Tab-separated table of C-alpha atoms and ligand atoms in Angstrom:
chain	number	residue	atom	x	y	z
A	215	MET	CA	0.965	22.510	-1.735
A	216	ARG	CA	3.020	19.373	-0.602
A	217	LYS	CA	3.771	21.047	2.722
A	218	GLN	CA	0.451	21.987	3.549
A	219	LEU	CA	-1.093	18.753	2.883
A	220	VAL	CA	1.667	17.056	5.239
A	221	GLU	CA	0.704	19.894	7.601
A	222	GLN	CA	-2.819	18.783	7.488
A	223	LEU	CA	-2.120	15.356	8.123
A	224	ALA	CA	-0.138	15.850	11.053
A	225	LEU	CA	-3.392	18.453	12.399
A	226	LYS	CA	-5.354	14.562	12.011
A	227	GLY	CA	-3.253	12.915	14.184
A	228	ILE	CA	-0.436	11.038	12.168
A	229	ALA	CA	2.635	11.759	14.184
A	230	ASP	CA	5.355	9.579	12.335
A	231	GLY	CA	8.155	12.143	11.175
A	232	GLN	CA	9.322	9.781	9.129
A	233	VAL	CA	6.456	8.886	7.207
A	234	LEU	CA	5.378	12.643	6.831
A	235	ALA	CA	8.598	13.346	5.458
A	236	ALA	CA	8.299	10.184	2.914
A	237	MET	CA	4.868	12.115	2.041
A	238	GLU	CA	6.415	15.781	2.072
A	239	ALA	CA	9.120	14.348	-0.863
A	240	VAL	CA	6.724	12.202	-2.654
A	241	PRO	CA	5.147	14.114	-5.591
A	242	ARG	CA	1.720	12.883	-5.546
A	243	HIS	CA	0.882	14.679	-8.543
A	244	TRP	CA	3.414	12.458	-10.778
A	245	PHE	CA	0.640	9.609	-9.852
A	246	ILE	CA	-2.482	11.054	-11.036
A	247	ASP	CA	-3.813	11.810	-14.464
A	248	SER	CA	-3.255	15.478	-15.821
A	249	ALA	CA	-6.646	16.683	-15.722
A	250	LEU	CA	-7.365	15.872	-12.244
A	251	LEU	CA	-3.916	17.586	-11.042
A	252	PRO	CA	-5.472	20.443	-8.930
A	253	LEU	CA	-6.987	17.604	-6.790
A	254	ALA	CA	-3.130	16.085	-6.314
A	255	TYR	CA	-2.531	17.944	-2.968
A	256	LYS	CA	-6.208	17.682	-1.707
A	257	ASP	CA	-6.803	15.026	1.077
A	258	GLN	CA	-9.131	12.836	-0.823
A	259	ALA	CA	-9.042	9.410	-3.083
A	260	VAL	CA	-8.404	10.472	-7.142
A	261	PRO	CA	-9.832	7.845	-9.919
A	262	ILE	CA	-6.816	6.815	-11.730
A	263	GLY	CA	-8.666	4.752	-14.152
A	264	CYS	CA	-9.885	1.053	-14.845
A	265	GLY	CA	-12.348	2.018	-11.774
A	266	GLN	CA	-9.927	2.285	-9.363
A	267	SER	CA	-8.245	5.189	-6.948
A	268	ILE	CA	-5.156	6.224	-6.001
A	269	SER	CA	-6.137	6.382	-1.721
A	270	GLN	CA	-6.777	9.318	-0.101
A	271	PRO	CA	-3.098	10.687	1.341
A	272	TYR	CA	-4.677	10.545	4.902
A	273	THR	CA	-5.034	6.753	4.774
A	274	VAL	CA	-1.735	6.140	2.871
A	275	ALA	CA	-0.096	7.916	5.473
A	276	ARG	CA	-2.093	6.120	8.408
A	277	GLN	CA	-1.387	2.669	7.191
A	278	THR	CA	2.340	3.376	6.601
A	279	GLU	CA	2.354	4.166	9.978
A	280	MET	CA	0.746	1.409	11.616
A	281	LEU	CA	3.031	-0.752	8.968
A	282	GLY	CA	6.450	0.955	11.003
A	283	VAL	CA	8.246	-0.015	8.284
A	284	ARG	CA	12.361	0.073	9.160
A	285	PRO	CA	14.867	0.628	6.296
A	286	HIS	CA	15.861	-2.903	4.745
A	287	ASP	CA	12.577	-4.399	5.575
A	288	LYS	CA	11.107	-6.413	2.749
A	289	VAL	CA	7.923	-5.416	1.819
A	290	LEU	CA	4.786	-6.602	0.068
A	291	GLU	CA	2.495	-4.301	-1.596
A	292	ILE	CA	-0.766	-5.701	-3.118
A	293	GLY	CA	-2.949	-3.557	-5.022
A	294	THR	CA	0.101	-1.575	-6.954
A	295	GLY	CA	-2.726	0.794	-8.389
A	296	SER	CA	-1.174	4.430	-9.002
A	297	GLY	CA	2.502	3.626	-7.469
A	298	TYR	CA	2.322	6.124	-4.469
A	299	GLN	CA	1.925	4.249	-2.369
A	300	THR	CA	4.863	1.867	-3.580
A	301	ALA	CA	7.077	5.365	-3.830
A	302	VAL	CA	6.114	6.426	-0.092
A	303	LEU	CA	7.669	2.937	0.884
A	304	TYR	CA	10.287	3.042	-1.003
A	305	THR	CA	11.507	6.364	0.108
A	306	LEU	CA	11.371	4.887	3.639
A	307	LYS	CA	14.504	2.821	2.165
A	308	ALA	CA	12.462	-0.299	2.252
A	309	HIS	CA	12.573	-3.014	-0.409
A	310	ILE	CA	9.591	-3.252	-2.374
A	311	TYR	CA	7.604	-6.209	-4.026
A	312	THR	CA	4.494	-4.558	-5.541
A	313	ILE	CA	1.215	-7.048	-7.560
A	314	GLU	CA	-1.543	-5.626	-9.349
A	315	ARG	CA	-4.195	-7.337	-11.051
A	316	GLN	CA	-4.686	-5.251	-13.503
A	317	TYR	CA	-2.538	-5.684	-16.127
A	318	ASP	CA	-3.402	-2.329	-18.005
A	319	LEU	CA	-2.175	-0.558	-14.321
A	320	PHE	CA	0.362	-2.759	-13.676
A	321	ARG	CA	2.178	-1.916	-17.133
A	322	GLN	CA	1.574	1.899	-16.580
A	323	THR	CA	2.962	2.245	-13.358
A	324	GLU	CA	5.895	-0.452	-13.541
A	325	ARG	CA	6.670	1.785	-15.896
A	326	LEU	CA	5.688	4.944	-14.718
A	327	LEU	CA	7.614	3.530	-11.022
A	328	ALA	CA	10.868	3.293	-13.093
A	329	ALA	CA	10.960	6.631	-15.054
A	330	ALA	CA	10.968	8.516	-12.052
A	331	GLY	CA	13.591	6.329	-10.414
A	332	TYR	CA	11.749	4.487	-7.743
A	333	LYS	CA	13.704	0.965	-7.818
A	334	VAL	CA	10.783	-1.512	-7.078
A	335	ARG	CA	9.792	-4.974	-8.401
A	336	CYS	CA	6.517	-5.157	-10.067
A	337	PHE	CA	4.430	-7.879	-10.220
A	338	TYR	CA	1.009	-8.695	-12.449
A	339	GLY	CA	-0.677	-11.464	-10.385
A	340	ASP	CA	-3.297	-12.077	-7.921
A	341	GLY	CA	-1.998	-10.554	-4.450
A	342	TYR	CA	-4.645	-12.968	-2.627
A	343	LYS	CA	-1.769	-15.721	-3.196
A	344	GLY	CA	0.878	-13.636	-2.479
A	345	LEU	CA	4.589	-14.056	-3.957
A	346	PRO	CA	5.519	-17.701	-2.203
A	347	ALA	CA	8.930	-17.614	-4.247
A	348	TYR	CA	9.586	-14.211	-2.259
A	349	ALA	CA	8.431	-14.787	0.903
A	350	PRO	CA	8.759	-14.234	3.908
A	351	PHE	CA	8.429	-10.735	3.961
A	352	ASP	CA	9.033	-8.307	7.104
A	353	ARG	CA	5.730	-6.453	6.282
A	354	ILE	CA	2.919	-6.879	3.881
A	355	ILE	CA	0.597	-3.784	3.140
A	356	VAL	CA	-2.876	-4.499	1.180
A	357	THR	CA	-4.330	-1.410	0.010
A	358	ALA	CA	-7.569	-2.883	-1.430
A	359	ALA	CA	-10.501	-4.009	0.863
A	360	ALA	CA	-10.475	-7.898	1.555
A	361	PRO	CA	-13.696	-9.768	2.646
A	362	GLU	CA	-11.381	-11.583	5.294
A	363	ILE	CA	-7.785	-12.182	5.656
A	364	PRO	CA	-6.087	-14.406	3.369
A	365	LYS	CA	-4.428	-17.311	4.934
A	366	GLN	CA	-1.688	-17.357	2.649
A	367	LEU	CA	-0.891	-13.995	3.159
A	368	LEU	CA	-0.269	-14.633	6.485
A	369	GLN	CA	2.032	-17.794	5.947
A	370	GLN	CA	4.465	-15.303	3.883
A	371	LEU	CA	5.015	-12.676	6.952
A	372	LYS	CA	8.554	-13.362	8.794
A	373	VAL	CA	8.357	-14.021	12.664
A	374	GLY	CA	7.850	-10.719	14.013
A	375	GLY	CA	6.688	-9.684	10.602
A	376	ARG	CA	3.378	-7.363	10.386
A	377	MET	CA	0.584	-7.111	8.351
A	378	VAL	CA	-1.663	-4.117	7.573
A	379	ILE	CA	-5.051	-4.958	5.879
A	380	PRO	CA	-8.591	-3.331	5.796
A	381	VAL	CA	-11.537	-5.760	6.075
A	382	GLY	CA	-14.885	-5.756	5.141
A	383	GLU	CA	-17.074	-5.982	2.581
A	384	GLU	CA	-19.527	-2.842	2.941
A	385	SER	CA	-18.234	-1.387	5.699
A	386	GLN	CA	-14.296	-2.119	6.560
A	387	THR	CA	-12.358	-2.238	9.539
A	388	MET	CA	-8.502	-1.403	9.245
A	389	TYR	CA	-6.658	-4.708	10.933
A	390	VAL	CA	-3.088	-5.049	12.057
A	391	ILE	CA	-1.901	-8.579	12.121
A	392	ASP	CA	1.841	-9.502	13.956
A	393	ARG	CA	3.284	-12.768	13.875
A	394	VAL	CA	4.568	-13.219	17.131
A	395	GLU	CA	5.685	-17.050	16.623
A	396	GLU	CA	5.242	-19.161	13.940
A	397	ASN	CA	1.798	-20.225	14.640
A	398	LEU	CA	0.645	-17.630	17.067
A	399	PHE	CA	-0.808	-14.323	15.480
A	400	ARG	CA	-1.876	-10.946	17.492
A	401	GLU	CA	-4.572	-9.292	15.609
A	402	SER	CA	-5.753	-5.604	16.846
A	403	SER	CA	-8.432	-3.084	15.007
A	404	HIS	CA	-7.899	0.101	13.942
A	405	GLY	CA	-11.195	1.824	13.075
A	406	ASP	CA	-13.486	2.360	10.130
A	407	CYS	CA	-11.949	2.883	6.674
A	408	ARG	CA	-13.226	2.560	2.864
A	409	PHE	CA	-10.983	1.101	-0.310
A	410	VAL	CA	-12.030	-0.389	-3.351
A	411	PRO	CA	-12.529	-4.203	-3.266
A	412	PHE	CA	-9.565	-6.503	-3.344
A	413	LEU	CA	-10.882	-9.202	-6.155
A	414	ALA	CA	-9.635	-12.487	-6.479
A	415	GLY	CA	-7.681	-13.566	-9.990
A	416	ARG	CA	-6.482	-11.118	-12.891
A	417	GLU	CA	-7.785	-9.375	-15.648
B	538	LIG	N1	-2.054	2.071	-3.144
B	538	LIG	C1	-2.709	2.127	-4.528
B	538	LIG	C2	-3.986	1.988	-4.460
B	538	LIG	C3	-4.652	1.555	-5.598
B	538	LIG	S1	-6.461	1.064	-5.157
B	538	LIG	C4	-2.885	3.546	-4.753
B	538	LIG	O1	-2.410	4.312	-3.548
B	538	LIG	O2	-2.544	4.007	-5.750
B	538	LIG	C5	-6.143	-0.435	-4.813
B	538	LIG	C6	-5.619	-1.630	-5.967
B	538	LIG	O3	-5.815	-2.848	-6.066
B	538	LIG	C7	-6.342	-1.385	-7.285
B	538	LIG	O4	-5.505	-1.380	-8.469
B	538	LIG	C8	-6.743	-2.634	-7.692
B	538	LIG	O5	-6.775	-3.219	-9.095
B	538	LIG	C9	-6.089	-3.483	-7.119
B	538	LIG	N2	-5.733	-4.796	-6.505
B	538	LIG	C10	-7.347	-5.222	-5.903
B	538	LIG	N3	-7.539	-6.844	-6.691
B	538	LIG	C11	-6.211	-7.128	-6.296
B	538	LIG	C12	-5.593	-8.627	-5.966
B	538	LIG	N4	-6.033	-9.713	-5.812
B	538	LIG	N5	-4.391	-8.562	-6.297
B	538	LIG	C13	-3.291	-7.394	-6.490
B	538	LIG	N6	-4.222	-6.230	-6.844
B	538	LIG	C14	-5.565	-6.075	-6.844
């Protein structure tokens, strides 16, 4: 089923072989409630409790492809959620720091990722602030929609680094932001998307 899903993703335009291989390797069903297992390998978002959802596989693939992760990159993920995107990034051999603002999800996913052998660092907190103590990062991926690009996150990017973030309230656009020089950021937009909102503070 996972192979078929990956074939669908390729047909929908995902061209990066490494991303497709990572998605073929990560068992998405581990990250989904057992009652919803039949949906694990369909190309759709699935509720994960706490009012959140695991992103649609196409979205995970597309965002990961745009991120352009290289082995050993230091990556900050905002919105751990189910941990599925986290596992895909780990499979691409990146060093992952991931933040979740909902305590229950943070606890549950931190445990799941560790039990499944994904060695990543999970943090409970407000992703708007990033992780200044661990900055700078080669890559930052935001998996909830922000009303605007958080300035504090831009400051945590290395020069030569890249952030991928959905921006907007009702309708959202995917942005790629490259830090070209210390004070020079280059922004490009990559079509419409739909994410749960990025919320300030923690619960
Ligand atoms: N990558 C996840 C997507 C989960 S949905 C997956 O594939 O499962 C987005 C997640 O972002 C939710 O879990 C939500 O609680 C979290 N979130 C929203 N605002 C946040 C913030 N300010 N800081 C950290 N996480 C946040």
